[in-house]
XYZ file of C-alpha atoms in Angstrom:
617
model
C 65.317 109.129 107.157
C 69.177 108.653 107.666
C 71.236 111.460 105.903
C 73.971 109.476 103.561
C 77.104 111.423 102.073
C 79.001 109.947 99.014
C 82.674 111.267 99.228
C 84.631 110.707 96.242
C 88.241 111.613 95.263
C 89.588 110.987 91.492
C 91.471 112.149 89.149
C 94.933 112.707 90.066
C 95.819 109.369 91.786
C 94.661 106.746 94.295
C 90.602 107.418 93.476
C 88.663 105.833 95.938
C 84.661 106.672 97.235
C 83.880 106.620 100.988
C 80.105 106.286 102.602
C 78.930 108.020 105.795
C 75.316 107.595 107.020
C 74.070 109.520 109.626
C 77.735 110.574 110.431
C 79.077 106.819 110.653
C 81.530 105.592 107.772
C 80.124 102.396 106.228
C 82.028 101.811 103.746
C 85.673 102.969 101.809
C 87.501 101.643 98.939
C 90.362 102.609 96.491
C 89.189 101.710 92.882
C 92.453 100.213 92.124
C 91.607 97.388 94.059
C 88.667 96.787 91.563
C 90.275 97.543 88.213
C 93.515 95.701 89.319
C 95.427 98.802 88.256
C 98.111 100.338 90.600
C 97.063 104.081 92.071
C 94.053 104.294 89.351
C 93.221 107.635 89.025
C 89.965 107.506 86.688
C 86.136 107.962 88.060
C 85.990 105.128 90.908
C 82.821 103.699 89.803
C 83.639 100.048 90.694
C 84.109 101.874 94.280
C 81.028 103.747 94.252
C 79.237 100.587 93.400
C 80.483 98.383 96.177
C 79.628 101.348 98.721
C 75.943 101.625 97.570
C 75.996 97.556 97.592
C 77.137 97.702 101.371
C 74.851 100.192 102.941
C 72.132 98.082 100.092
C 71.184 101.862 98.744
C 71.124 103.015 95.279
C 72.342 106.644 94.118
C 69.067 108.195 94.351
C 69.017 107.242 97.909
C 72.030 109.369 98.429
C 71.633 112.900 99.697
C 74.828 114.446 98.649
C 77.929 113.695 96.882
C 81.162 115.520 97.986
C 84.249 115.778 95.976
C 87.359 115.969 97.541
C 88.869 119.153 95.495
C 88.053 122.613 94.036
C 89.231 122.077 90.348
C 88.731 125.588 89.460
C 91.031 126.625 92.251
C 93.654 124.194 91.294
C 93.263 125.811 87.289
C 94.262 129.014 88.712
C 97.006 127.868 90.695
C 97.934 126.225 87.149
C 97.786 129.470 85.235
C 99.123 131.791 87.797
C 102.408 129.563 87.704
C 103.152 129.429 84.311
C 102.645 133.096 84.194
C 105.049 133.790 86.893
C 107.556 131.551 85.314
C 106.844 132.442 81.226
C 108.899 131.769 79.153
C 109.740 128.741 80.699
C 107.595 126.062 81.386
C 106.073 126.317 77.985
C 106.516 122.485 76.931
C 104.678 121.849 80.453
C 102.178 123.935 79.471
C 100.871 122.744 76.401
C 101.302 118.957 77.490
C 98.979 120.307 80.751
C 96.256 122.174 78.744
C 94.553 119.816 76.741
C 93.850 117.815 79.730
C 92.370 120.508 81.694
C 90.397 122.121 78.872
C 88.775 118.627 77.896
C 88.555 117.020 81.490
C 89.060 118.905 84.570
C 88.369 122.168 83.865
C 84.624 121.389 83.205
C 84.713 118.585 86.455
C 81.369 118.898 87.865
C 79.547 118.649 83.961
C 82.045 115.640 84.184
C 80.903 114.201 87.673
C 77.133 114.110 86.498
C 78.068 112.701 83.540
C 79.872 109.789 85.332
C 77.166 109.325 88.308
C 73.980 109.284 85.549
C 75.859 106.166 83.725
C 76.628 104.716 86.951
C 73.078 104.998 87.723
C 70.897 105.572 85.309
C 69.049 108.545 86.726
C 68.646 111.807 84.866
C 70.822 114.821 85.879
C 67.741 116.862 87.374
C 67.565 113.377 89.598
C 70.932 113.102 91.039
C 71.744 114.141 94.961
C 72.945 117.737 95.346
C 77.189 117.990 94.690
C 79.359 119.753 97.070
C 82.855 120.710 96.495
C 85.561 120.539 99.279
C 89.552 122.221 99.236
C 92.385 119.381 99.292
C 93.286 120.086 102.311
C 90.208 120.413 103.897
C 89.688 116.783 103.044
C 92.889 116.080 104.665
C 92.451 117.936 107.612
C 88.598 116.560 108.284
C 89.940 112.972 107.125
C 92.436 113.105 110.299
C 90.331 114.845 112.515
C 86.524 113.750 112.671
C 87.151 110.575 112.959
C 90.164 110.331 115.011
C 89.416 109.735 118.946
C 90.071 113.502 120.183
C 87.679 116.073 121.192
C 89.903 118.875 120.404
C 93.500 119.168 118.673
C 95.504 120.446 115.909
C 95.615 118.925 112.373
C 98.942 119.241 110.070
C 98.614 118.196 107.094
C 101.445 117.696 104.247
C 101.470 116.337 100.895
C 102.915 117.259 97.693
C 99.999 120.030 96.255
C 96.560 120.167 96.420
C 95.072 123.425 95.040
C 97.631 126.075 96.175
C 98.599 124.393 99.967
C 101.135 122.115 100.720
C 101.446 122.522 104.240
C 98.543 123.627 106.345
C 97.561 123.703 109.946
C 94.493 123.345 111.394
C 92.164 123.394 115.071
C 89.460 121.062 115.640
C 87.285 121.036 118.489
C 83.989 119.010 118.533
C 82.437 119.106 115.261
C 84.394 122.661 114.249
C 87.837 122.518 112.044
C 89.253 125.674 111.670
C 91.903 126.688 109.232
C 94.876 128.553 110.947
C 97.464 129.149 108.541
C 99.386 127.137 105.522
C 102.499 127.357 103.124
C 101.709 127.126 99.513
C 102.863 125.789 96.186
C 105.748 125.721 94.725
C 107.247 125.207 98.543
C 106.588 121.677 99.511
C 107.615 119.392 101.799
C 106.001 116.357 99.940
C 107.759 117.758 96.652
C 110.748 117.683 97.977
C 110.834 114.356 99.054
C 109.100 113.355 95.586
C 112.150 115.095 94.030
C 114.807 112.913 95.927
C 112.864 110.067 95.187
C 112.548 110.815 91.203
C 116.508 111.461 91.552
C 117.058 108.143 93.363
C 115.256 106.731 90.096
C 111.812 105.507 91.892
C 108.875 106.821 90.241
C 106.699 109.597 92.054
C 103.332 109.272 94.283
C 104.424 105.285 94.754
C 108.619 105.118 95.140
C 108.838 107.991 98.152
C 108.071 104.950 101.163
C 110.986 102.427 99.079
C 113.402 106.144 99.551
C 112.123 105.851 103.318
C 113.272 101.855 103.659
C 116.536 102.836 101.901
C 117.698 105.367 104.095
C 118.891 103.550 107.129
C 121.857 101.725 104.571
C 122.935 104.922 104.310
C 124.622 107.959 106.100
C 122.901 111.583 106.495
C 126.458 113.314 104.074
C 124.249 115.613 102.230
C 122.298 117.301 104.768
C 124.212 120.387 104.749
C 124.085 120.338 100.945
C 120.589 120.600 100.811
C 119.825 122.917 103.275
C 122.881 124.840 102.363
C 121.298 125.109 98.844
C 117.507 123.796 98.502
C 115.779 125.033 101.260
C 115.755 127.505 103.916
C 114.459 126.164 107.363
C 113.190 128.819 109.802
C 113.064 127.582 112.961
C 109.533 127.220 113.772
C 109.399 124.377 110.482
C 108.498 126.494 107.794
C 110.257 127.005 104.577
C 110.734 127.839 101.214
C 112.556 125.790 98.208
C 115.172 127.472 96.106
C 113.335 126.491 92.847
C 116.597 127.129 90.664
C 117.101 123.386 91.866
C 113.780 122.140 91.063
C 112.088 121.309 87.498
C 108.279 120.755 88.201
C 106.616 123.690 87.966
C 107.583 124.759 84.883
C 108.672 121.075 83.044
C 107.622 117.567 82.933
C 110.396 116.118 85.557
C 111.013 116.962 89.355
C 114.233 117.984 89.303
C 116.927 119.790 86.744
C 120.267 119.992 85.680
C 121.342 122.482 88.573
C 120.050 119.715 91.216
C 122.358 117.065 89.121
C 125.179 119.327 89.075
C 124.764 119.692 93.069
C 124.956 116.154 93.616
C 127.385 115.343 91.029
C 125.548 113.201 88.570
C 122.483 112.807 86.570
C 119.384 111.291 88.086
C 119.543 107.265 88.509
C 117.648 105.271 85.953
C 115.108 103.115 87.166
C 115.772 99.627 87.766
C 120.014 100.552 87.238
C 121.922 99.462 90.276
C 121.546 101.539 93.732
C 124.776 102.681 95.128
C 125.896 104.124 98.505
C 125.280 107.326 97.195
C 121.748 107.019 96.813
C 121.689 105.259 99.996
C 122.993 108.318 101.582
C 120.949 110.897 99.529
C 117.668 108.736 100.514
C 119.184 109.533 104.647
C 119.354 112.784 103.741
C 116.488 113.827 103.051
C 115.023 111.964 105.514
C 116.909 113.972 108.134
C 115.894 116.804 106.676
C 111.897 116.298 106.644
C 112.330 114.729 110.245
C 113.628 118.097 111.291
C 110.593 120.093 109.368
C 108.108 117.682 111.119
C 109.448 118.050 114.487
C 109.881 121.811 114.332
C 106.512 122.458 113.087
C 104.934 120.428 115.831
C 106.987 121.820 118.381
C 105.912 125.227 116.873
C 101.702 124.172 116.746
C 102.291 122.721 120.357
C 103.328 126.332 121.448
C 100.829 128.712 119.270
C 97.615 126.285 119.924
C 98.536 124.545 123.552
C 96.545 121.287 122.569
C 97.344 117.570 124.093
C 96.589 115.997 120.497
C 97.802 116.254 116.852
C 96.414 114.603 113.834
C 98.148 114.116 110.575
C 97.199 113.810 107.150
C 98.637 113.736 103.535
C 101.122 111.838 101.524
C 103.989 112.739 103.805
C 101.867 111.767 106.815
C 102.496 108.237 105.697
C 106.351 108.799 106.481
C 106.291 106.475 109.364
C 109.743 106.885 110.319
C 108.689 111.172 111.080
C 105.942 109.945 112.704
C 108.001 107.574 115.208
C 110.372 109.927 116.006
C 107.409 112.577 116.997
C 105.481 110.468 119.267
C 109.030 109.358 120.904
C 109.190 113.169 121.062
C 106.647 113.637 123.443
C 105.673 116.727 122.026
C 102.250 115.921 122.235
C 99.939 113.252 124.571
C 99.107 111.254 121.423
C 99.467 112.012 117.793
C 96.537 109.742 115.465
C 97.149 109.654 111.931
C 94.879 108.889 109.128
C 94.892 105.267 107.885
C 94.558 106.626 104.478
C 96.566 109.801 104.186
C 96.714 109.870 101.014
C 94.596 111.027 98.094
C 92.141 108.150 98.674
C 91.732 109.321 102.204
C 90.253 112.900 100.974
C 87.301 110.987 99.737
C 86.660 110.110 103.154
C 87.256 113.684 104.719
C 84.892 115.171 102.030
C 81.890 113.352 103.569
C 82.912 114.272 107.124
C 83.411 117.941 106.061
C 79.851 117.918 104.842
C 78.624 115.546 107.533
C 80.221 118.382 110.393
C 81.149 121.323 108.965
C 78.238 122.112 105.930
C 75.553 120.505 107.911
C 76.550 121.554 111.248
C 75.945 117.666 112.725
C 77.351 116.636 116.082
C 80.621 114.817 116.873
C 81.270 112.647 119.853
C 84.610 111.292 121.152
C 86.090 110.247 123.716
C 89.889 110.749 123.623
C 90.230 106.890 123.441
C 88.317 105.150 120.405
C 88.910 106.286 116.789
C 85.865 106.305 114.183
C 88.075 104.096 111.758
C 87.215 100.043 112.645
C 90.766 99.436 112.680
C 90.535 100.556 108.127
C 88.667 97.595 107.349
C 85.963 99.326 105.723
C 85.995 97.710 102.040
C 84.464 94.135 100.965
C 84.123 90.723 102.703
C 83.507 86.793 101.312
C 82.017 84.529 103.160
C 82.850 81.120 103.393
C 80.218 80.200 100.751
C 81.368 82.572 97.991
C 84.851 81.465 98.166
C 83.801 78.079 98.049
C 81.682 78.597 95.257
C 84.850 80.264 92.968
C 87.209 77.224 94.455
C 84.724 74.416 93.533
C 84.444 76.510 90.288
C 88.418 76.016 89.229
C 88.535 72.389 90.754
C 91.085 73.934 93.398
C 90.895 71.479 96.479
C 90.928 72.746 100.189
C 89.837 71.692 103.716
C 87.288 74.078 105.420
C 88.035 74.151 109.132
C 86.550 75.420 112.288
C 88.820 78.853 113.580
C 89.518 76.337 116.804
C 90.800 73.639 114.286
C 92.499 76.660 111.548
C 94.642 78.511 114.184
C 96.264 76.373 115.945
C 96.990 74.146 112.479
C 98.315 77.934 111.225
C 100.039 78.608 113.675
C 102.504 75.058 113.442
C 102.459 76.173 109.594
C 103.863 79.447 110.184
C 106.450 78.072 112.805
C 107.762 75.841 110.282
C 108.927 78.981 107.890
C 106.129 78.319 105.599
C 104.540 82.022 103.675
C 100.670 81.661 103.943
C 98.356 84.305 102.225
C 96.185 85.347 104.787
C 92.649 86.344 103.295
C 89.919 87.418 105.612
C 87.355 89.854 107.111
C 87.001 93.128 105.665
C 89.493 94.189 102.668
C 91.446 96.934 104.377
C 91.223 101.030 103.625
C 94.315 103.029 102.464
C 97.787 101.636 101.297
C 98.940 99.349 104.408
C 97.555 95.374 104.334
C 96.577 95.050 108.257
C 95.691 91.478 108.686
C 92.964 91.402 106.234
C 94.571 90.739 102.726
C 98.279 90.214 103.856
C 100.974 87.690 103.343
C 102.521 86.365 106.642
C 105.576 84.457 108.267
C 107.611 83.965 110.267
C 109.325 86.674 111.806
C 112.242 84.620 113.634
C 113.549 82.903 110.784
C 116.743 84.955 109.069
C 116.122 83.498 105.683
C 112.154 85.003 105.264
C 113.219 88.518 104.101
C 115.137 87.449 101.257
C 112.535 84.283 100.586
C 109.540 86.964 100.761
C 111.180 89.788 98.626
C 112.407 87.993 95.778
C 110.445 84.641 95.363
C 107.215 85.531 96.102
C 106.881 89.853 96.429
C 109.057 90.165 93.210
C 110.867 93.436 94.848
C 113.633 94.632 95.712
C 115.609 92.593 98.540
C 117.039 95.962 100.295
C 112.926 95.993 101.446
C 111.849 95.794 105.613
C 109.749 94.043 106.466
C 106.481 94.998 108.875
C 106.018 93.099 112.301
C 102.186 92.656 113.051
C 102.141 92.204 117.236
C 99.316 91.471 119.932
C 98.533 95.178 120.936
C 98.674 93.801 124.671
C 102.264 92.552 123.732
C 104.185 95.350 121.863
C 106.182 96.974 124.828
C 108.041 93.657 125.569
C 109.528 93.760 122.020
C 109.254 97.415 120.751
C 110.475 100.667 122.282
C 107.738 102.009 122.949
C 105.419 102.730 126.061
C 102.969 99.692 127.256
C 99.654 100.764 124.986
C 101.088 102.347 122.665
C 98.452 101.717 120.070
C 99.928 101.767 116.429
C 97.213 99.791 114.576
C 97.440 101.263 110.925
C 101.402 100.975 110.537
C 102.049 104.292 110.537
C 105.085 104.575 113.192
C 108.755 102.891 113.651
C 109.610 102.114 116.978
C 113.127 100.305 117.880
C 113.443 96.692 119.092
C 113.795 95.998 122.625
C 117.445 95.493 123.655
C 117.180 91.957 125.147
C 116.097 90.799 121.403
C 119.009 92.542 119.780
C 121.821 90.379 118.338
C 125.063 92.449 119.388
C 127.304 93.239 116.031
C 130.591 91.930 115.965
C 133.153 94.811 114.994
C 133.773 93.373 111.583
C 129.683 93.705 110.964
C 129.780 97.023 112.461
C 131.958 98.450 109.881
C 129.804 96.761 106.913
C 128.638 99.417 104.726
C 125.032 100.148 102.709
C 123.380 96.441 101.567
C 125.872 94.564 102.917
C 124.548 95.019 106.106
C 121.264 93.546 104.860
C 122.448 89.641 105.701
C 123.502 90.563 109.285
C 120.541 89.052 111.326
C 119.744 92.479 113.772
C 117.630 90.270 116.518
C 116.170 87.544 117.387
C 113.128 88.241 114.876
C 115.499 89.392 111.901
C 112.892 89.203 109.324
C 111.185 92.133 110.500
C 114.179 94.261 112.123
C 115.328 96.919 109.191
C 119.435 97.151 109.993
C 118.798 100.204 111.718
C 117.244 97.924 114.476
C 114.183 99.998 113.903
C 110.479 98.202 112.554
C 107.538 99.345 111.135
C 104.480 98.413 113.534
C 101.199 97.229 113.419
C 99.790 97.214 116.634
C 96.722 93.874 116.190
C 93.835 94.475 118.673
C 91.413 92.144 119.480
C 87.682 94.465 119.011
C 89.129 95.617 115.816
C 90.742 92.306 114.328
C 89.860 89.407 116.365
C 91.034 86.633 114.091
C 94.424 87.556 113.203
C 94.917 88.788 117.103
C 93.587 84.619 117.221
C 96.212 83.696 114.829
C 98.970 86.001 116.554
C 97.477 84.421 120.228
C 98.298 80.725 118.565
C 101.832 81.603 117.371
C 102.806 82.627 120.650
C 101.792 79.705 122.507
C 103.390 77.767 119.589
C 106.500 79.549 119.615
C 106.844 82.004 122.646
C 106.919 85.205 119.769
C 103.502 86.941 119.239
C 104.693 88.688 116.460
C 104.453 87.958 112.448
C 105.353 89.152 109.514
C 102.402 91.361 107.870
C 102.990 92.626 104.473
C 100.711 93.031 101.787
C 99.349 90.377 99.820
C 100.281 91.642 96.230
C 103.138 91.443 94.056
C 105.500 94.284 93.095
C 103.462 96.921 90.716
C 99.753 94.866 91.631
C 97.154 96.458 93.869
C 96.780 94.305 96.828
C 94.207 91.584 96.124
C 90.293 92.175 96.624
C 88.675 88.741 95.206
C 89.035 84.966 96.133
C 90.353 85.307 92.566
C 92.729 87.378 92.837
C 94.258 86.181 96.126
C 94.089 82.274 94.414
C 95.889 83.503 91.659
C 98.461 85.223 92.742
C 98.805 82.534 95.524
C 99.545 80.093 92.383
C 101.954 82.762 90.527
C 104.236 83.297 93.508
C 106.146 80.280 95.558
C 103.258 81.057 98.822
C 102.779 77.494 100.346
C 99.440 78.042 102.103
C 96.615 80.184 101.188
C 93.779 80.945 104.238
C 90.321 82.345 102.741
C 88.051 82.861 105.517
C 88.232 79.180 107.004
C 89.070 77.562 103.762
C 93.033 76.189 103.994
C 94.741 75.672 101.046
C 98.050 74.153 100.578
C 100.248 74.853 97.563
C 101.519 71.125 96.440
C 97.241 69.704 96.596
C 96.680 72.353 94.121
C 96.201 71.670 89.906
C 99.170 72.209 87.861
C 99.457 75.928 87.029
C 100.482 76.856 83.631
C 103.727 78.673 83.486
C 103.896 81.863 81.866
C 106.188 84.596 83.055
C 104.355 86.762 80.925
C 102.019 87.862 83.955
C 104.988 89.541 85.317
C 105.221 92.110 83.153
C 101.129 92.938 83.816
C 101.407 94.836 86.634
C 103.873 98.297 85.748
C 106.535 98.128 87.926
C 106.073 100.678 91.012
């Protein structure tokens, strides 16, 4: 009988459940994708259910269940902080404690609870539930299934129980703990605080910080090292938390840290100045400099080719470009899902490798993730059946008939939601449920931002680009493989656009209209881009689509970015993809090999009420 593991992760943010049988992952999903509600951090039944329904197993047929944290651990970490800070934090406190005491505290009473009415079995009848620490979940999330036989894990986020930083050796199926820096000192804190001060909200505003900081200037660099942390130089640290609010109160940062800077903490949605622009550069300088010195630092105490990463800040893309242009290691391999979601994952490979004791192959080459599309698939049929459904007319087409037609679409600066294959795994759209265009034309950013993402128009966009392809437009070395958009790579010189010396001295968002190259939708004014890396065994339609716009065009990039609006999860259903295809100004919507253009389509009742359904991220 095949051994199946149920990893779950819940209850802070980003809950998502994750299916491994016989060591192989078979299926992954966030639950926000189901419940249509940004970073949901309940149970993820809805996920749960659509694993079962792919593998076509029920609970009972589950052998264990794996949860991605220790609660008990985190409680004490909880308790041992007010106490060390008492009197203050009081307020914190009792908003904290109710929670705990009625939820958390009792977790596991709470799991069975959840799984039974999921179910229906009794309690005595549910699969055996194993426990894993945060980090641990991180680091077996980036390791197991990354394509290395041996090499070191870091791992960074904002807290789990008591880590925040932690460093790890795996080798085969072993994943050893070396040594970690714990709360309140934390990189992924810090950055959260910036990004509360720049007036985004926390655990979803820390990658808009990232996409500000090339408008700006790195002016407070000094400031903050001068006064909110110490660097050693082998990467570690330690926060002055004089500066710093959220331990003991209910924001990130305090008066001290406004003092420092010179005013209070922007509101959200108030107009970004320079200021924040160079704040957001800041900062970034700063954790570019942690990253870099820790990895130098692993690379001499462990002498491995490889490093994985894992955790919120592990989705810093910008870090992560600068370390593999570093060269500090062979290859670095970074988990699709780094986030929270992505510990539901590593809690079934921890129990798959390290509580069962199973085998792991690899082979330095392949990685155990199917390129993150892992969640659910239409067919042609099902979509058709919801489209007939509404009355919504379409043309289904042969991919030798759709991808050429696309691909003259696309040339002609049209926005197409591109629906297809499996939904994708973790926060990044990857071909699967994206919106594309365009990359050559200088008017898409702006078009894509503000008619039809709703966002803010100082946003990058991401350049999606035939894997064979991305060293004749991106500075980086021929195979480079950067299929999950976690690393920023320059573009080429020969498709730069040289500034003129009145451009060069624009400042901030005014450089934001300067076209940087000749594909100006996706080149941030840094000249730098955020790739996707499209591979033909992992994604072989969209590398078709990308294969057609070439020949079309001569440019085998597009635009990829994800096929939501601001504050929505990105879309799961037909539905959801036809209706926010009708909300937004999109003029072609692909499901499967069902084309859909914008002006065939029924009237759509305007109400501008549907903006304000999604909270703004």
């Amino acid at each position: 009988m095949p051994i199946r593991i149920l990893g779950i992760s819940a209850y802070y943010h980003d809950s998502a459940a994750a299916l491994l049988v016989d060591g192989e992952v078979v299926a992954a999903a966030q639950e926000e994708r189901f419940t249509r509600k940004k970073h949901d951090p309940g149970f993820p039944a809805e996920a749960v259910r659509y694993c079962l329904d792919e593998a076509g197993i029920q609970l009972k047929d589950i052998d264990h269940v794996v949860f991605y944290d220790k609660p008990l651990v985190k409680f004490e970490r909880l308790l041992e902080t007010y106490l060390a800070y008492a009197p203050m934090g009081f307020t914190s406190f009792c908003s904290a404690m109710p929670v705990w005491l009625k939820d958390k505290l009792f977790l596991k009473s709470r799991l069975k609870d959840e799984l039974c009415q999921l179910s229906g079995l009794k309690q005595k009848d549910l699969p055996s539930l194993l426990f894993t620490e945060h980090h641990q979940s991180h680091a077996a999330s980036a390791f197991f299934p990354s394509p290395y036989q041996k090499a070191a894990v870091l791992c960074l986020d904002g807290v789990g129980e008591w880590a925040t930083t932690s460093v790890w050796v795996g080798d085969g199926n072993k994943l050893e703990s070396q040594w970690e820096i714990d709360f309140p000192h934390s990189l992924g804190l810090l950055y959260s605080a910036f990004t509360y001060y720049c007036g985004f909200k926390v655990n979803s505003g820390e990658y808009k910080l990232m996409g500000l900081a090339p408008y700006g200037e790195p002016k407070y660099v000094d400031l903050i090292r001068d006064n909110l942390i110490d660097i050693k130089e082998d990467g570690t640290y330690r926060l002055n938390m004089a500066y710093f609010n959220y331990a003991t109160g209910l924001t990130m940062t305090n008066r001290r840290f406004a003092k420092l800077f010179g005013e209070p903490a922007r509101k959200a949605e108030s107009q970004l100045t320079q200021k924040h622009m160079d704040l957001a550069r800041s900062i970034q300088a700063v954790t570019e400099e942690i990253v870099l010195k820790l990895a130098r630092s692993i690379k001499k105490e462990f002498g491995v080719d490889y490093l994985c990463l894992a955790g919120g800040v592990a989705l810093n893309c910008v870090a992560n470009g600068k370390l593999l242009s570093e060269k500090i290691f062979k290859e670095i391999w970074i988990q699709p899902a780094a986030g929270d979601a992505g510990g539901a994952l590593g809690a079934a490979y921890a129990a798959w490798h390290q509580y069962l004791d199973k085998p792991r192959a690899a082979d330095n080459v392949t990685d155990q993730s199917r390129g993150s599309y892992l969640g659910i698939r239409y067919d042609n049929s099902q979509i058709k059946q919801y489209l007939d459904g509404i009355n919504a007319p379409y043309r289904e087409l042969s991919d030798a008939e759709l991808m050429p037609e696309l691909a003259g679409i696309l040339a002609s600066e049209n926005v197409v939601g591109w629906f297809q294959g499996r939904m994708e795994f973790g926060p990044r759209a990857l071909g699967g449920r994206s919106i594309i265009g365009d990359p050559r034309s200088r008017n898409m950013q702006s078009v894509m931002n503000l008619k039809i993402k709703y966002r803010e128009s100082f946003r990058p966009f991401a350049p999606a680009v035939k894997a064979d392809k991305v060293a004749d437009w991106f500075q980086v070395d021929t195979g480079t493989r950067s299929p999950y958009m976690l690393l920023v790579a320059g573009v080429n010189d020969e498709h730069r656009i040289p500034m003129t010396a009145e451009q060069e001295a624009l400042f901030g968002i005014e450089k934001l209209n300067v076209p940087r190259s000749t594909v100006p939708a996706i080149t941030h004014v840094d000249y730098s881009a955020r790739l996707q890396t499209v591979h033909p065994e992992t994604n072989p339609r969209f590398y078709a689509l990308l294969d057609e716009f070439e020949k079309a065009t001569g440019c085998p990039v597009l635009i990829n970015t994800s096929f939501n609006v601001r504050g929505e999860p990105i879309v799961c259903s037909p539905e959801d993809a036809y209706r926010c295809f009708m909300r937004t100004e999109m003029d072609y919507l692909v499901l499967e090999n069902i084309l859909l253009k914008k002006s065939d389509q029924p009237a759509w009742a305007k109400d501008e009420a549907w903006k304000t359904e999604f909270e703004l991220d």
